[in-house]
Coordinates of C-alpha atoms and ligand atoms in Angstrom, one line a residue:
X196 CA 17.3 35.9 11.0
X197 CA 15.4 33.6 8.5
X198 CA 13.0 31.3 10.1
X199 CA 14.9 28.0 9.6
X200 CA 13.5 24.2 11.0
X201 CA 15.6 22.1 12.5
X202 CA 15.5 18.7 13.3
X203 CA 16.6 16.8 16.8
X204 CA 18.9 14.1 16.5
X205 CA 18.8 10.5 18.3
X206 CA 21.0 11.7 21.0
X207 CA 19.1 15.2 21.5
X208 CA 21.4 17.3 19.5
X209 CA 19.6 19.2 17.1
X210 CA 20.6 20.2 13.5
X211 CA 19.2 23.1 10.8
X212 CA 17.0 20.5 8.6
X213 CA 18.9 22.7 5.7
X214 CA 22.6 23.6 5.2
X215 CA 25.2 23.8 2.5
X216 CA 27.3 21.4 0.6
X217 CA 31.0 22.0 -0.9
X218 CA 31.7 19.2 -2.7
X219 CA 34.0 20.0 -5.9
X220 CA 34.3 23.7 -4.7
X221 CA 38.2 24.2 -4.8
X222 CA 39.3 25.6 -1.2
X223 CA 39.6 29.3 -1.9
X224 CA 36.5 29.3 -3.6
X225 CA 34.6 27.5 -0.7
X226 CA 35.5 30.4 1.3
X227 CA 33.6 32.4 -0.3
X228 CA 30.7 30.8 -0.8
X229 CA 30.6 29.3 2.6
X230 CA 30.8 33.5 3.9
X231 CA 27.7 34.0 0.9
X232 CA 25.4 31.3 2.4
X233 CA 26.1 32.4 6.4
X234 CA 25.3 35.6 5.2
X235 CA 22.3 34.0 3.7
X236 CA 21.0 32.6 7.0
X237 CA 22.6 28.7 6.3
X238 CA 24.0 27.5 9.5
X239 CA 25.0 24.1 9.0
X240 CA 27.7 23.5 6.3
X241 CA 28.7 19.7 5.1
X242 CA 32.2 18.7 3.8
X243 CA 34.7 16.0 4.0
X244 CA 38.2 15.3 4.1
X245 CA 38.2 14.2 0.5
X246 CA 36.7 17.7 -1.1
X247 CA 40.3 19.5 0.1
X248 CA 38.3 22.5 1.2
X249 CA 38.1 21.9 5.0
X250 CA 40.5 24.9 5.1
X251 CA 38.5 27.3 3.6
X252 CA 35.7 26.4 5.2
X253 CA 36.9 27.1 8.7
X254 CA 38.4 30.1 7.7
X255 CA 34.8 31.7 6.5
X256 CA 33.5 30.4 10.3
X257 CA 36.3 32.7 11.5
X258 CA 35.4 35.5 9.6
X259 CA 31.7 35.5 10.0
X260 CA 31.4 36.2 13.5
X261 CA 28.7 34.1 13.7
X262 CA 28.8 32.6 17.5
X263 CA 30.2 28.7 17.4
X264 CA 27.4 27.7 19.1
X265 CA 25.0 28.3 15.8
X266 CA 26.9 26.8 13.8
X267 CA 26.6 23.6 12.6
X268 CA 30.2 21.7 11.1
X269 CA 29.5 18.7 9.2
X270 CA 33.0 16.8 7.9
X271 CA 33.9 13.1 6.9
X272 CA 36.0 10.4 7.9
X273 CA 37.8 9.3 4.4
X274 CA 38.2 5.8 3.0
X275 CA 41.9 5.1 3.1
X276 CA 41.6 6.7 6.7
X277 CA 39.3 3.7 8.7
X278 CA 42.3 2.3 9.9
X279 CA 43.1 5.9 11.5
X280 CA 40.4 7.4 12.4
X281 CA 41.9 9.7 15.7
X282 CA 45.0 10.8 13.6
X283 CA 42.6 11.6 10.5
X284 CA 40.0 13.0 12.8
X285 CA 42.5 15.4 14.5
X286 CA 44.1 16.5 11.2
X287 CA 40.3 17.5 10.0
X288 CA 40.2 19.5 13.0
X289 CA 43.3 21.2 12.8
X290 CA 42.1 22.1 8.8
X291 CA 39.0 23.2 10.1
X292 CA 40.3 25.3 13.2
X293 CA 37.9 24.1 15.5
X294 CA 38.2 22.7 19.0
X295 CA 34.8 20.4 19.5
X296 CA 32.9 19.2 15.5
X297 CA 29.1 18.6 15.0
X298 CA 28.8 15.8 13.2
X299 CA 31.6 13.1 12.2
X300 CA 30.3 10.8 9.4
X301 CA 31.9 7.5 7.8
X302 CA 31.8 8.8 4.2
X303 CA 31.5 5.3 2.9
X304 CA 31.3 1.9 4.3
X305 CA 33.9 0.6 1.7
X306 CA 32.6 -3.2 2.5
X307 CA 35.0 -4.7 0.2
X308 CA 37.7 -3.6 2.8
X309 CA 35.5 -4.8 5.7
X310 CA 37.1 -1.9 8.6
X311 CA 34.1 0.3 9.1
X312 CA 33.0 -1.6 12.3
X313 CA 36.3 -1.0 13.4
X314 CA 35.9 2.9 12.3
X315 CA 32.8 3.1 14.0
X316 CA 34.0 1.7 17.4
X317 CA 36.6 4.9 17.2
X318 CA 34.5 7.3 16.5
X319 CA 32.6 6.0 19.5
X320 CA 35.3 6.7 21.6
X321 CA 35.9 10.4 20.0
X322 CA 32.2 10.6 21.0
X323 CA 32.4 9.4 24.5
X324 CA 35.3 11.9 24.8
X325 CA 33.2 14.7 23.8
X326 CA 35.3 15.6 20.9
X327 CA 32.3 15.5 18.5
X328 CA 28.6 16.3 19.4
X329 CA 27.2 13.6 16.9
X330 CA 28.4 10.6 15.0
X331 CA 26.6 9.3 11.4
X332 CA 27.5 7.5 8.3
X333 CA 27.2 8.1 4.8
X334 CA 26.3 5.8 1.6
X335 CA 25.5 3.1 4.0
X336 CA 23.0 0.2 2.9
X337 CA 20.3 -1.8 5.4
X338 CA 23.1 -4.4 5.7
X339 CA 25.7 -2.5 6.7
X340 CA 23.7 -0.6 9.2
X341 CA 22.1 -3.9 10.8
X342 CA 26.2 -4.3 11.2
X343 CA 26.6 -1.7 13.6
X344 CA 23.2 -2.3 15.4
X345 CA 25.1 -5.8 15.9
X346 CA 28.4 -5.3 16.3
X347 CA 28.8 -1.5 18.1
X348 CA 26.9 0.4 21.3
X349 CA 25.7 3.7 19.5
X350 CA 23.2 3.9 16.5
X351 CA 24.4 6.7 14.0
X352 CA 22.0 9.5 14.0
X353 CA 21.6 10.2 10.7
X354 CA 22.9 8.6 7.2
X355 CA 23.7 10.8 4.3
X356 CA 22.7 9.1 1.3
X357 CA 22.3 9.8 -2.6
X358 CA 18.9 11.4 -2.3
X359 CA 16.5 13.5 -4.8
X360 CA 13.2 13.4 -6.3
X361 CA 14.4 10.7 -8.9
X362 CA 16.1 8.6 -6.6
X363 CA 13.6 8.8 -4.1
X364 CA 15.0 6.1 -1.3
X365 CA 11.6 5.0 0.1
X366 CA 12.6 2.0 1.3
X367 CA 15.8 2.9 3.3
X368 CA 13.8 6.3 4.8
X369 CA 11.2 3.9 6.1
X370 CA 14.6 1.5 7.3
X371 CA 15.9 4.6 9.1
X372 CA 12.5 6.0 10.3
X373 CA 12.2 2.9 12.5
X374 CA 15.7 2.8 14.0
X375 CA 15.5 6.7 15.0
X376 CA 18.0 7.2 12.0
X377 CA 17.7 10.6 9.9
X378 CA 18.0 10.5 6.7
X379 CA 20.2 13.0 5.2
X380 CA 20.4 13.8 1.4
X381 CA 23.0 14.2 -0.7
X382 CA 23.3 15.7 -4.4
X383 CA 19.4 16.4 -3.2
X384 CA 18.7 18.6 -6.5
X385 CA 19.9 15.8 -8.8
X386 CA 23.2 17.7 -9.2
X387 CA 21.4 20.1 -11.2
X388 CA 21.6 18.1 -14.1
X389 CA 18.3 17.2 -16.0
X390 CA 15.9 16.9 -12.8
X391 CA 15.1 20.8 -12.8
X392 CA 14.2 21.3 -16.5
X393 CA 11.4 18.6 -16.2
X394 CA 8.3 20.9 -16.8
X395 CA 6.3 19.2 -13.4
X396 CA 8.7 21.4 -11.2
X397 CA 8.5 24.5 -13.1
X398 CA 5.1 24.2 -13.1
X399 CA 4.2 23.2 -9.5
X400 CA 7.1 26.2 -8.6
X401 CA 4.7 28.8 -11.2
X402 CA 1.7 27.9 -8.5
X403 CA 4.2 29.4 -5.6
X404 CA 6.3 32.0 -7.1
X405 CA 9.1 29.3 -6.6
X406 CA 11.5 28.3 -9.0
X407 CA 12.3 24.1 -9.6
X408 CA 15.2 24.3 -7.2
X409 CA 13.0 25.6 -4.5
X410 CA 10.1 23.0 -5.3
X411 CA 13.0 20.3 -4.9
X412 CA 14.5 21.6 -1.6
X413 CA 10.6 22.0 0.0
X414 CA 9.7 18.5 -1.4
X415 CA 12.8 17.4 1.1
X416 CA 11.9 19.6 4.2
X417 CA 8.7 18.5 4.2
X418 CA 9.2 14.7 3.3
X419 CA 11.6 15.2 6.8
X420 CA 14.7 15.0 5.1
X421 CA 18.1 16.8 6.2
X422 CA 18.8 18.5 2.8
X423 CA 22.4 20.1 1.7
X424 CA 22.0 21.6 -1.8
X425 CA 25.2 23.1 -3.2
X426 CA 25.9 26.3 -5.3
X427 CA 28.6 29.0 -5.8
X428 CA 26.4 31.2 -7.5
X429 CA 25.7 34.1 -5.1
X430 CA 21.9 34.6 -6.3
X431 CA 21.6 30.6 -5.6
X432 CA 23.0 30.3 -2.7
X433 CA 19.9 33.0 -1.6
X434 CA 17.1 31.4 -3.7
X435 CA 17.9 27.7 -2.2
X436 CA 17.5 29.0 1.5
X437 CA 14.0 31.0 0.8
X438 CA 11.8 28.1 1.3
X439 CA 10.1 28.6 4.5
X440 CA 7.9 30.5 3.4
X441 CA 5.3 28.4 1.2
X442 CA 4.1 24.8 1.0
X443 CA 3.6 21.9 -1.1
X444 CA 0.4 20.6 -1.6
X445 CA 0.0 16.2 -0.8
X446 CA -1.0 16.4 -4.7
X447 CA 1.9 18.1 -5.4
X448 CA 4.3 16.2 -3.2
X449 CA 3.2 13.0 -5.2
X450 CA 3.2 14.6 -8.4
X451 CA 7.4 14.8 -7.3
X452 CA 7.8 11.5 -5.6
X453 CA 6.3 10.3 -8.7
X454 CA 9.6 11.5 -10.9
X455 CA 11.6 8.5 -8.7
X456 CA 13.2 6.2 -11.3
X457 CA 16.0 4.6 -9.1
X458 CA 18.2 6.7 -11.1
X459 CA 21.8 6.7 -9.6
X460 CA 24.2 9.3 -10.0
X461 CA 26.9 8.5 -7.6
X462 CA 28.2 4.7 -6.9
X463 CA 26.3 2.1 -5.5
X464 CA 27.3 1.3 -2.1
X465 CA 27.7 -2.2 -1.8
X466 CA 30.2 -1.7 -5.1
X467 CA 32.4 1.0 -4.0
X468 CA 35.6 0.3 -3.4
X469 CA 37.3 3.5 -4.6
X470 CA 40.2 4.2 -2.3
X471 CA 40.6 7.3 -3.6
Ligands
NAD170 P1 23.3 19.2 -5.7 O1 22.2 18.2 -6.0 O2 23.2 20.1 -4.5 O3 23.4 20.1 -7.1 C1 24.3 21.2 -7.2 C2 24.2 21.7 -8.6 O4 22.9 22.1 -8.9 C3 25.0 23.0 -8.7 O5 26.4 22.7 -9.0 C4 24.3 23.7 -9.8 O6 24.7 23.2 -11.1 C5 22.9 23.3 -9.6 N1 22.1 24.3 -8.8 C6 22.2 24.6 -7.5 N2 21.3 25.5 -7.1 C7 20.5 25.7 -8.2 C8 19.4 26.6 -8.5 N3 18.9 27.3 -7.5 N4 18.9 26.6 -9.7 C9 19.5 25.9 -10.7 N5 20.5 25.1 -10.5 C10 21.0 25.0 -9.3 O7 24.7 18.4 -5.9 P2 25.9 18.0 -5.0 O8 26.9 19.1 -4.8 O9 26.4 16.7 -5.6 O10 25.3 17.6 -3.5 C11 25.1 18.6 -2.5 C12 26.1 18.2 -1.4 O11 25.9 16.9 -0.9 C13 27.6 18.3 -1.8 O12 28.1 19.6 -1.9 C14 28.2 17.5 -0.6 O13 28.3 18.4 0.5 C15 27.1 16.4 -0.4 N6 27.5 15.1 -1.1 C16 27.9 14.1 -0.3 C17 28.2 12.9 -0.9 C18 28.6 11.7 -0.1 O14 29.1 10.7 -0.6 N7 28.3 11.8 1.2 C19 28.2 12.8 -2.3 C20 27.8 13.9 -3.1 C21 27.5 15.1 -2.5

């Protein structure tokens, strides 16, 4: 087994500090990439009612043999679902074939709609039953987190946000860092698109053997964030889990913080009100 960190959760539970993402991967095809990267060592995977694969997922957990108790089963409460959360939470469940999930997340607070408090207080009670180890949130902002620290009894333990060396987030890691929040990051290699052909990674990955990817994926493990890349290219899959085996320099760290521009790929938070 690859050496893998892991980090410990606000209520003890701990996590791998790297798993594997299957947004956009149509459900057959998630199967197979899910069995590629549990092959590869991954142990905690990360999708959501709304990528349609939750199916395919569970069934590569059945087929790998690898012991429930390793695993780590990520899904997501959907927007048009806040009103009904138990019913939408079962139905995940029954997709996923699993008794007992990891980690239940609000995928977005959907303010405009204002029922996330009211999602979060039933997920809560999912949590209280023991039907899911760990509750956390996604896309959420400082205000709608300071919400729940009002409104609701348990803080999330970690919130998946849009995350990667040119959207650096330092201001809501710092936000999280104080309230014993994780942070968690999504699209965390810039969805592939432009961040790894700037010529900083390629040559800071030259110095360790490493290609871009793996530059990006270390600047996260060592920054502390929960990172979730996503490929369904076999050789991928492999070379974004070998990257416990070198370091970043603090030069070189900066030299990656330093690509942050603010740059947004996904929707801003406090705008989204996609109902999808
Ligand atoms: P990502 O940043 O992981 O980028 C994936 C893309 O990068 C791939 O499709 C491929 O084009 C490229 N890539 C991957 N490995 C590579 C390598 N080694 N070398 C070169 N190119 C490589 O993008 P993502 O899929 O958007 O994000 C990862 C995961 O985050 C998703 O699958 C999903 O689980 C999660 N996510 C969550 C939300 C949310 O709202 N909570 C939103 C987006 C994504």
């Amino acid at each position: 087994m690859v050496p893998m960190d892991t980090i410990t959760l606000n209520n003890g539970v701990t996590m791998p500090q790297l798993g594997f993402g299957v947004w956009q991967v149509p459900d057959d095809e998630a199967e197979k990439a899910v069995a590629i990267a549990l092959e590869h060592g991954y142990r905690g995977i990360d999708t959501a009612r709304l990528y349609y694969n939750e199916e395919g997922v569970g069934r590569a957990l059945r087929a790998s043999g690898v012991p429930r108790d390793e695993l780590f089963v990520t899904t997501k409460l959907w927007n048009t679902d806040h009103d009904r959360v138990r019913a939408a939470f079962d139905e995940s469940m029954a997709r996923l074939g699993l008794d007992v999930l990891d980690l239940y997340l609000i995928h977005w607070p959907v303010p405009s709609r204002d029922r996330y408090v009211g999602a979060w207080k039933a997920m809560e009670e999912l949590y209280a039953e023991g039907r899911i180890r760990a509750i956390g949130v996604s896309n959420f902002a400082k205000a709608h987190l300071e919400r729940l620290f009002q409104e609701t009894d348990i803080v999330p333990v970690l919130n998946q946000i849009e995350l990667h060396p040119q959207m650096a987030q330092a201001e809501l890691r710092a936000f999280h860092a104080e309230h014993g929040i994780a942070t968690e990051a999504w699209s965390p290699l810039g969805q592939g698109r432009g961040l790894l052909d700037l010529p900083i990674l390629a040559e800071i990955g030259k110095r360790h053997g490493k290609s871009p990817a793996q530059v990006v994926i270390r600047w996260h493990l060592q920054l502390g964030n929960i990172v979730i890349p996503k490929s369904v290219t076999p050789a991928r899959i492999a070379e974004n889990f070998e990257v416990f085996d070198f370091e970043l320099e603090p030069t070189e760290m900066d030299a990656v913080t330093a690509l942050d521009s603010g740059r947004r790929l996904g929707p801003d938070p406090d705008k989204m009100s996609w109902m999808g």
